[in-house]
Short mmCIF file of C-alpha atoms and ligand atoms in Angstrom, two decimals:
data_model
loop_
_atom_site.label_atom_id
_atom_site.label_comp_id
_atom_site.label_asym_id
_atom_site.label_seq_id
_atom_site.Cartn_x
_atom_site.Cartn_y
_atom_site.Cartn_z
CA UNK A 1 -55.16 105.95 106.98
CA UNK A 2 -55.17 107.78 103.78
CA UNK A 3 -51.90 109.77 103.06
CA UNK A 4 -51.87 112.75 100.08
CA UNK A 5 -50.40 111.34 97.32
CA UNK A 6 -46.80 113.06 96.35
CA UNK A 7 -48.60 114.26 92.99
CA UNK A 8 -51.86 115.73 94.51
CA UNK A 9 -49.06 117.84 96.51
CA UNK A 10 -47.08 118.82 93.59
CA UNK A 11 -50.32 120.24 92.33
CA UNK A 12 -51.29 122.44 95.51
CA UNK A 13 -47.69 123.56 95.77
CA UNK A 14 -47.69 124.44 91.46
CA UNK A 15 -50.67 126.21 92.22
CA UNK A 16 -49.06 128.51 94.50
CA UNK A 17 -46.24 129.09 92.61
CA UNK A 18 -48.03 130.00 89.55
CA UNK A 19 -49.89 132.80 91.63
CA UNK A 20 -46.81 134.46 92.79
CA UNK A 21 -45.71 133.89 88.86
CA UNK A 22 -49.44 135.67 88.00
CA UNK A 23 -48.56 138.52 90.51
CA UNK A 24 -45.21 139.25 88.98
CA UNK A 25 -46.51 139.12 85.58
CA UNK A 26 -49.18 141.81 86.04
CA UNK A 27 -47.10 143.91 88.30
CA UNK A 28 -43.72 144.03 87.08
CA UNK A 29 -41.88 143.95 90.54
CA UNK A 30 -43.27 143.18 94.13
CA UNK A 31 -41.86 143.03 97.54
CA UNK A 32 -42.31 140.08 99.64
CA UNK A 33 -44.88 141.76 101.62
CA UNK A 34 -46.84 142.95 98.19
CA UNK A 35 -46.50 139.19 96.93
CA UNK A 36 -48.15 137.97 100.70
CA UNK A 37 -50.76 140.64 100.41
CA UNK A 38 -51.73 139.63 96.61
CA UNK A 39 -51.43 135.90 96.90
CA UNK A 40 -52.93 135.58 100.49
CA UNK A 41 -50.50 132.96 100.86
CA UNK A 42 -48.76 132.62 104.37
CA UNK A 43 -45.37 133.98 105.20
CA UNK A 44 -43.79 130.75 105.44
CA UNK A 45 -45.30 129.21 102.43
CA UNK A 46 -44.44 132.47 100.61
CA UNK A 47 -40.69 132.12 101.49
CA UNK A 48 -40.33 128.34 100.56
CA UNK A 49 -42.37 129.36 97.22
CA UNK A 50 -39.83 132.50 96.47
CA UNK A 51 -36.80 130.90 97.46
CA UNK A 52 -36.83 127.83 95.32
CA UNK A 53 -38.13 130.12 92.14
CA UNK A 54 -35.13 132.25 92.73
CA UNK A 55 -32.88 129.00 93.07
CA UNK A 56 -34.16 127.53 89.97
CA UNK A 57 -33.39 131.49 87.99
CA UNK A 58 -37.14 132.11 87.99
CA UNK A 59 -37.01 134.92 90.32
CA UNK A 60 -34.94 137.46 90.77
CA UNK A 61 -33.96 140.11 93.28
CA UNK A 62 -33.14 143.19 92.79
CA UNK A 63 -32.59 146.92 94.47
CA UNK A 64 -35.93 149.18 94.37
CA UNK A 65 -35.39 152.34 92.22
CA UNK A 66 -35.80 154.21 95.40
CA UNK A 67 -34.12 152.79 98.45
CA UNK A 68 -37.23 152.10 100.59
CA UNK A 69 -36.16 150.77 104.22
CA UNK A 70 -37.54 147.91 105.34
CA UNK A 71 -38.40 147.02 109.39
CA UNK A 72 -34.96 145.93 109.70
CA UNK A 73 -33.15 149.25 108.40
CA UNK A 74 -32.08 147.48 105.26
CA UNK A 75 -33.40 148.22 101.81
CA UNK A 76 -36.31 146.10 100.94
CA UNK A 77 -35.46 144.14 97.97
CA UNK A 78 -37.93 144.32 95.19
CA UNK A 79 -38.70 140.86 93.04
CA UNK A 80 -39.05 140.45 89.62
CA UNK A 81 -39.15 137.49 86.89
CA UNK A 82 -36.03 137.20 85.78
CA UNK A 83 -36.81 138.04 81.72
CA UNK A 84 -33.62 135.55 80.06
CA UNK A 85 -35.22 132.37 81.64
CA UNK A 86 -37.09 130.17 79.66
CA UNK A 87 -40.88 130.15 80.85
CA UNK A 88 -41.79 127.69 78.09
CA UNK A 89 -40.67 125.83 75.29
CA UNK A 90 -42.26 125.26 72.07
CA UNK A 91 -41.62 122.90 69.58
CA UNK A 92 -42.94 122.31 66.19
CA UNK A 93 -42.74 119.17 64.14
CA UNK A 94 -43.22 120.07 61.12
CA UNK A 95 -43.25 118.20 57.88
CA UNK A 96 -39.86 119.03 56.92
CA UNK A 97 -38.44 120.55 60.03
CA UNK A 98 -38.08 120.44 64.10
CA UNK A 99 -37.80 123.87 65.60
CA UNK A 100 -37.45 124.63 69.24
CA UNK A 101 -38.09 127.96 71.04
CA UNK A 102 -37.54 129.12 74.18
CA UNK A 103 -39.46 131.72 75.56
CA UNK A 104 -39.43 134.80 78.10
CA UNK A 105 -42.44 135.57 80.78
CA UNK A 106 -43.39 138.54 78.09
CA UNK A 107 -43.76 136.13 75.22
CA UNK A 108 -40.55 136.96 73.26
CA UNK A 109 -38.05 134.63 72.23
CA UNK A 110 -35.36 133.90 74.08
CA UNK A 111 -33.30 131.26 72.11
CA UNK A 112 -34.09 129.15 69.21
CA UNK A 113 -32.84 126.19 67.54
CA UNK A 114 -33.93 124.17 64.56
CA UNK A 115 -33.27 121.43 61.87
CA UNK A 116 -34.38 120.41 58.70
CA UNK A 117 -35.78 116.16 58.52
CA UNK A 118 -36.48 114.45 55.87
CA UNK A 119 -40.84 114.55 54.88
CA UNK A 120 -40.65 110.77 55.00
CA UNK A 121 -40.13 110.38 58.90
CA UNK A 122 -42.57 109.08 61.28
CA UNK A 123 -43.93 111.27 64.28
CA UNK A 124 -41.70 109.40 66.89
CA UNK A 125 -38.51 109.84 65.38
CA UNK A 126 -39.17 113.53 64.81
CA UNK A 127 -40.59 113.47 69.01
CA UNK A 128 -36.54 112.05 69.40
CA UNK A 129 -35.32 114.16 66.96
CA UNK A 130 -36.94 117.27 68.80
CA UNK A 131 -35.65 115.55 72.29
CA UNK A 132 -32.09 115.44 70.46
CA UNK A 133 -32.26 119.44 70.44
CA UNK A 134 -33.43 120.17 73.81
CA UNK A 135 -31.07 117.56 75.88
CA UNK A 136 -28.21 119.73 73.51
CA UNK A 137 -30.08 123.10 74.83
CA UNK A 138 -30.39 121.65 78.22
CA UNK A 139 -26.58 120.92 77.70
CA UNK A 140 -25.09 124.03 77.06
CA UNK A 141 -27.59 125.59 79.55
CA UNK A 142 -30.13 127.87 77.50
CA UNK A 143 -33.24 125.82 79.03
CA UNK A 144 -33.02 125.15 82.60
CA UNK A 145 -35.46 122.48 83.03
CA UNK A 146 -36.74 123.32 86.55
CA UNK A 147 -37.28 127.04 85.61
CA UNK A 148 -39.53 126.12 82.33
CA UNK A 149 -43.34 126.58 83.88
CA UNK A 150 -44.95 124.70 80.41
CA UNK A 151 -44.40 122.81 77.10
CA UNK A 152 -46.14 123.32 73.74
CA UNK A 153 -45.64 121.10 70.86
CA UNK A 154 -47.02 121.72 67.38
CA UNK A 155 -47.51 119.08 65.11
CA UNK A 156 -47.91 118.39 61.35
CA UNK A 157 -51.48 116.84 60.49
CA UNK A 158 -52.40 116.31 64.15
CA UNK A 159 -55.31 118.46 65.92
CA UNK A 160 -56.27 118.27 69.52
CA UNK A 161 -59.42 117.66 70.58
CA UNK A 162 -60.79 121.32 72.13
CA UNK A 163 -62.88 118.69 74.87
CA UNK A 164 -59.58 117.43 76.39
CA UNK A 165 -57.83 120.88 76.56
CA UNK A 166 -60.42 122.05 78.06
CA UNK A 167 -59.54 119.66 81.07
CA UNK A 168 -56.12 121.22 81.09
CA UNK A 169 -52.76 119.96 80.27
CA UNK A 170 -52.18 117.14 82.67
CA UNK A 171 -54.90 115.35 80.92
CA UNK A 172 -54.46 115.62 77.25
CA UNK A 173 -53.99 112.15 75.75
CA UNK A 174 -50.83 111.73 73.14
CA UNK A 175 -51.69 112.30 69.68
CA UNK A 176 -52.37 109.16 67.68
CA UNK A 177 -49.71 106.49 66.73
CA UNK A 178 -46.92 108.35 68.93
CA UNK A 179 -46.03 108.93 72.33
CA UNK A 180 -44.60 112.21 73.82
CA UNK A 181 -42.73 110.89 76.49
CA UNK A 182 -39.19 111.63 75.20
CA UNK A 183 -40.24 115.23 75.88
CA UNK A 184 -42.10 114.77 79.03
CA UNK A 185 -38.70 113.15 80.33
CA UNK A 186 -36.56 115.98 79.53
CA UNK A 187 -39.05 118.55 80.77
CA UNK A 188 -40.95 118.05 83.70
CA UNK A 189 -43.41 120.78 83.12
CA UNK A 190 -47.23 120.14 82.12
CA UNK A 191 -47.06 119.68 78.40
CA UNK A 192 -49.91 120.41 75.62
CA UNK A 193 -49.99 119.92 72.24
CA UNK A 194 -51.91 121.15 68.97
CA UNK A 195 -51.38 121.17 64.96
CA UNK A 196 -48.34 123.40 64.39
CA UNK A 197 -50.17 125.56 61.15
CA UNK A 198 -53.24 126.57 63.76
CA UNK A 199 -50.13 127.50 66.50
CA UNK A 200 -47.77 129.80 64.11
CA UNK A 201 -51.15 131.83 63.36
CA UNK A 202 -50.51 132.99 66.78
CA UNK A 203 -47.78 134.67 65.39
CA UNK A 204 -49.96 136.75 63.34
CA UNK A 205 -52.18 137.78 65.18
CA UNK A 206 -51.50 141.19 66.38
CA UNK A 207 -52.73 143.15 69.77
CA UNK A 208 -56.00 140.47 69.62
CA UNK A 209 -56.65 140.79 65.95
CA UNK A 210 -59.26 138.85 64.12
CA UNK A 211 -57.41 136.78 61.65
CA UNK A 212 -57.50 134.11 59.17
CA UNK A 213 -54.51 132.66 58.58
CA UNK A 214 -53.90 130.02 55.47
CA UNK A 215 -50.93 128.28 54.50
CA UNK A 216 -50.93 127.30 50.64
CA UNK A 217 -48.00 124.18 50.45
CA UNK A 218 -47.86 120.49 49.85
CA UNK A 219 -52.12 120.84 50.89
CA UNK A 220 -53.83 123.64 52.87
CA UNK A 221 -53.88 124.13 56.64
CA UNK A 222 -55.46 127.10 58.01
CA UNK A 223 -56.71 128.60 61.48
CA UNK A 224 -58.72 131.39 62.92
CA UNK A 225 -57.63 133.60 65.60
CA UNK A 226 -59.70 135.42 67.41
CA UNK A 227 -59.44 137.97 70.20
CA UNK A 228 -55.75 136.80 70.86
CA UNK A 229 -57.00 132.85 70.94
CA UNK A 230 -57.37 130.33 68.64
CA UNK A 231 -60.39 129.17 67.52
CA UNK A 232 -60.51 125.51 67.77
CA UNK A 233 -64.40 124.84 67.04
CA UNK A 234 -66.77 121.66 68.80
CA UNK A 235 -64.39 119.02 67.08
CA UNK A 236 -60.71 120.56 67.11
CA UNK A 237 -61.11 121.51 63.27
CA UNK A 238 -62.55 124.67 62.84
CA UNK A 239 -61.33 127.19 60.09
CA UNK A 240 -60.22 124.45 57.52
CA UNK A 241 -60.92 126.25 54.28
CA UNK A 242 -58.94 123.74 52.45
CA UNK A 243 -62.23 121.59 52.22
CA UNK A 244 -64.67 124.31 51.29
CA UNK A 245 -65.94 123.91 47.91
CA UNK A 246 -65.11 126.00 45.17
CA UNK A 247 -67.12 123.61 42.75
CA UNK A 248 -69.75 121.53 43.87
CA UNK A 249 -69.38 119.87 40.60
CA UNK A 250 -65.56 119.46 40.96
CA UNK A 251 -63.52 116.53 41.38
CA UNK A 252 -64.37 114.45 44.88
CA UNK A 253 -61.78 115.42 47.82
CA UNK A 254 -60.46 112.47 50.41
CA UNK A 255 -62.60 113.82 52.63
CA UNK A 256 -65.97 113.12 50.89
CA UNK A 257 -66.92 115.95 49.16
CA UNK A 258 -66.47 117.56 45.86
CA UNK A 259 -64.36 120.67 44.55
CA UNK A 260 -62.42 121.19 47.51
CA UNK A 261 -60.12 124.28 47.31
CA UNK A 262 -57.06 122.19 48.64
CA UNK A 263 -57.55 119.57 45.51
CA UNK A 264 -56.53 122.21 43.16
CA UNK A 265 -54.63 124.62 45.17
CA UNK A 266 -51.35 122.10 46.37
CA UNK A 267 -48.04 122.62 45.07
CA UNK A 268 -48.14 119.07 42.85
CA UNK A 269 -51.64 120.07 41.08
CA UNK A 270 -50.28 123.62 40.47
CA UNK A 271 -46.98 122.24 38.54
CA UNK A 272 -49.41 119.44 37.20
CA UNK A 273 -52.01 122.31 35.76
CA UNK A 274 -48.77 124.06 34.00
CA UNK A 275 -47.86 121.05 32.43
CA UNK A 276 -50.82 120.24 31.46
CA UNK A 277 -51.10 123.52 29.54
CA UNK A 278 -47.51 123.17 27.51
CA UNK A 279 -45.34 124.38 29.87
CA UNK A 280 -43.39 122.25 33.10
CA UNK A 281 -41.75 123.87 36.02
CA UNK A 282 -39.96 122.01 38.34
CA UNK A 283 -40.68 123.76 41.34
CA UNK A 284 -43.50 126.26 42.52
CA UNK A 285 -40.70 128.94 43.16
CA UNK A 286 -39.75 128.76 39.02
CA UNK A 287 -43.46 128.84 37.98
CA UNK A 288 -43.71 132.19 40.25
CA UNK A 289 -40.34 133.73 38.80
CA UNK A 290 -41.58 132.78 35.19
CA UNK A 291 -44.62 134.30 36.68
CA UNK A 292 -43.08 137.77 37.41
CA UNK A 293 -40.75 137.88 34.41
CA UNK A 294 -44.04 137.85 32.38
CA UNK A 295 -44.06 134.48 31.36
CA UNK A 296 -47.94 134.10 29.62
CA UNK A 297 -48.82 130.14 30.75
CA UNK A 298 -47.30 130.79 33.97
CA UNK A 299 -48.67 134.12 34.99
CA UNK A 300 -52.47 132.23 33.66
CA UNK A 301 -51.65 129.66 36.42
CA UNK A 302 -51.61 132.46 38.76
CA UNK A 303 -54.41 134.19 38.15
CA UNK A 304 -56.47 130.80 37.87
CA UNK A 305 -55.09 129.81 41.27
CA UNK A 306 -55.86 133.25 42.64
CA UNK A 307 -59.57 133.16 41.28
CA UNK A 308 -60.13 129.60 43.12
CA UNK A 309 -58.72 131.12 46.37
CA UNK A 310 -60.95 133.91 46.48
CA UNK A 311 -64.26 132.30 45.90
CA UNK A 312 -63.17 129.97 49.30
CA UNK A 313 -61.65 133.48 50.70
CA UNK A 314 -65.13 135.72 50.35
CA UNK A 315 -66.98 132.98 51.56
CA UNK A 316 -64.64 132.73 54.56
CA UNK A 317 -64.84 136.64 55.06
CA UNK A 318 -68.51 136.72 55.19
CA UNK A 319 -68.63 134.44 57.79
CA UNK A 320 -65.89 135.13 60.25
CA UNK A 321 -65.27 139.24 59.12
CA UNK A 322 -61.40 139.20 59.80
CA UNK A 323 -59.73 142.13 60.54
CA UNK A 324 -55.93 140.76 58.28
CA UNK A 325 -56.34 137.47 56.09
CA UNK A 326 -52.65 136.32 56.06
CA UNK A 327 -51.96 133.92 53.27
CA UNK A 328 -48.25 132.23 54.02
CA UNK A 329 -47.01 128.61 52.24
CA UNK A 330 -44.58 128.15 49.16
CA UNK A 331 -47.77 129.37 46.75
CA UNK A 332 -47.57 132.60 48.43
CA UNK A 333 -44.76 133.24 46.31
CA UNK A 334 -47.46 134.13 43.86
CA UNK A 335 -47.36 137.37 45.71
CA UNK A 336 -49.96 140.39 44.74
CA UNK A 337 -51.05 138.92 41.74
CA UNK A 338 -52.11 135.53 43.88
CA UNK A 339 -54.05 137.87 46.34
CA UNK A 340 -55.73 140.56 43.65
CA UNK A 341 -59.15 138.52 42.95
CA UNK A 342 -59.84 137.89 46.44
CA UNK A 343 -59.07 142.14 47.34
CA UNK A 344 -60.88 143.05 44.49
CA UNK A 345 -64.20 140.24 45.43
CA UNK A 346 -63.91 141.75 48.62
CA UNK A 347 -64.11 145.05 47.76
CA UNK A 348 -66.74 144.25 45.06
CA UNK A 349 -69.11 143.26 48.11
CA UNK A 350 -71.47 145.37 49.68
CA UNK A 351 -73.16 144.17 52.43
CA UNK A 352 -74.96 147.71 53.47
CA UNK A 353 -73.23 146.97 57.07
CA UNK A 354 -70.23 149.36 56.94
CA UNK A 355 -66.89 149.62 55.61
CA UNK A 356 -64.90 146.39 54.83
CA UNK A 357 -61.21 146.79 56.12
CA UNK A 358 -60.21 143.33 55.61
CA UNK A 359 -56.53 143.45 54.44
CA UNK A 360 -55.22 140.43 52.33
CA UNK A 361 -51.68 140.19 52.30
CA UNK A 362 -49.03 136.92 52.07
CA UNK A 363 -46.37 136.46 54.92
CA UNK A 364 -42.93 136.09 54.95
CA UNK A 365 -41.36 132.89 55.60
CA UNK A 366 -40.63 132.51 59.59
CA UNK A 367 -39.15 129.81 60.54
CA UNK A 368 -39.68 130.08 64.13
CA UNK A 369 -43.62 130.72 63.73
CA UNK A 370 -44.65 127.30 64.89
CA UNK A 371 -41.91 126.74 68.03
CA UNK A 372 -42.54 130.00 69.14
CA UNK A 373 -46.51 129.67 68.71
CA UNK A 374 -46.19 126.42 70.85
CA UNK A 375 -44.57 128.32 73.57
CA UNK A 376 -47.05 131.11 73.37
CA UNK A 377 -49.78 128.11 73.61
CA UNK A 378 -47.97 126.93 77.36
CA UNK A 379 -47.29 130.17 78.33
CA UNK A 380 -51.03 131.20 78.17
CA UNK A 381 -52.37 128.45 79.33
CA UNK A 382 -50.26 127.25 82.08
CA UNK A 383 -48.54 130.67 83.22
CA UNK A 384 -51.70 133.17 82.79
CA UNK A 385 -54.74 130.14 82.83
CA UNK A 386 -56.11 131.77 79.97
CA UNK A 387 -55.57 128.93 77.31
CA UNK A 388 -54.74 129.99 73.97
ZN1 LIG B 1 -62.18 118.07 51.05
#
């Protein structure tokens, strides 16, 4: 005879519990009757469901506003999420650092911890680096494993393939060369993964604004976020303005084409450009403080890099029309004078369709942008089933 496999009945019963979860979410507080009423679940299903989410510090109850008696006389206790417990973690491994952030049912961040590595280490020491962090969060009791609903992790040069998120969590395969399960030990939950640039743009993206974010550093990574989601495209690289051309006849690009904007625009060309006309800096952050004190080959190194951007920049624009372009990375230290040929291309344009509003602007440095992205990634998709 066949018997229903233990996970098949983890599933049912995560199921349920992320409908009461739903409920609370969009309501705030609910009795147990509301919660019966809204899930259709059955009393005694309800009860197991509520009891062990309130054990585990998911749930919690409190006293209505206005005492309302229930059947038995006593006040009917209202429910509600209980907003300090984790509902997901995100982590970012990043090229030069591992972040971890824990985050509320409303998105915010509830604790945060990070550390700077080394840009030579391999993707599974930085996966036991970031495990390092959490077993010390677990540890002191900031993430309660049992109460964390989903995982997001956000990693340097990797992008998932849209087809097998799509599928959901519980079936995306481990990026390439590493395995995950370090994390997956620590924290039961259903865990997903993307490239960490394309999850800090979530960060960005205000109230569902169209945006195009771009990160200027050691190369370019950029991502597209649209109507409060990412944009991930057929292939899992959509929005990658690094590799549009900004001279067809320019010099070829690892990826097979020619004049790619991320051959000039990356922090060693930029330092090797000032050299190469009489003056060296030894870091982008000197180049843009010659830069602002007025220096002449510096400040020409600005305004060249800034003309490059905005031919790849318009281009952008006139296909995807975004509401903010955000423009974050060490070369953003470049500031206004980085950003003025794109605003003033943009404004040069008239397409007879209506006001542009585009705003270009660079972002300050956060360092939680990708851990807390990640968690904004699991809490979407695994809380609210409306992947990110
Ligand atoms: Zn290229």
């Amino acid at each position: 005879m066949l018997t229903p496999d233990a996970s098949a009945l983890q599933s049912v019963r995560r199921r349920h519990e992320l409908r009461v979860i739903e409920t609370l979410v969009a309501h705030g507080t609910r009795t147990r009757r509301d919660l019966e009423a809204d899930t259709k679940l059955s009393r005694t299903t309800l009860s197991t469901i509520v009891g062990d989410l309130r054990d585990r510090g998911v749930l919690a109850e409190i006293d209505p506003p206005t005492a309302v008696t229930g059947r038995n006389g006593r006040p009917t206790k209202h429910l509600s999420l209980n907003p300090s417990a984790g509902a997901a973690v995100g982590i970012e491994l990043g090229r030069h650092r591992i972040s971890v952030s824990l985050c509320g049912f409303n998105g915010s961040t509830v604790a945060h911890e990070q550390r700077s590595i080394p840009g030579t280490l391999g993707l599974d020491a930085k996966v036991q680096a970031a495990a390092d962090i959490v077993k010390g969060m677990i540890a002191d009791g900031r993430i309660m494993p049992n109460a964390v609903g989903g995982v997001g992790v956000g990693i340097a040069s990797r992008h998932a393939d849209p087809r097998a998120l799509a599928d959901g969590a519980e079936l995306q395969p481990d990026p390439r060369g590493a395995s995950l399960a370090p994390l997956r030990q620590l924290l039961p939950a259903p865990l997903m993964w993307d490239n960490n640039i394309r999850l800090a743009a979530m960060n960005y993206g205000l109230d569902g604004e169209e945006l195009l974010y771009v990160v200027l550093s050691a190369g370019i990574s950029s991502a597209i976020v649209t109507q409060g989601k990412l944009l991930r495209g057929g292939n899992g690289i959509a929005g990658e303005l690094g590799h549009m051309s900004v001279d067809f006849a320019g010099t070829p690009c690892w990826c097979g084409r020619r004049g790619c904007l991320e051959s000039y625009l990356n922090e060693d060309n930029v330092l090797r450009e000032a050299a190469h006309r009489g003056q060296a800096f030894p870091t982008v952050a000197e180049l843009a403080k010659a830069a602002q004190a007025g220096d002449g080959i510096a400040g020409n190194i600005v305004d060249w890099a800034g003309e490059l951007l905005a031919r790849a920049i318009v281009d952008a624009c006139v296909l995807l029309d975004p509401a903010r372009v955000v423009i974050a990375g060490e070369l953003s230290q470049f500031g206004d004078r980085l950003l003025a040929p794109s605003r003033r291309d943009l404004a040069a344009q008239q397409l007879g369709l209506g006001p542009r509003t585009t705003t270009v602007e660079s972002a300050p440095y956060l360092p939680t942008a990708g851990s807390d992205g990640a968690a904004r990634m699991a809490l979407n998709h695994l809380i609210l089933s409306d992947p990110a």
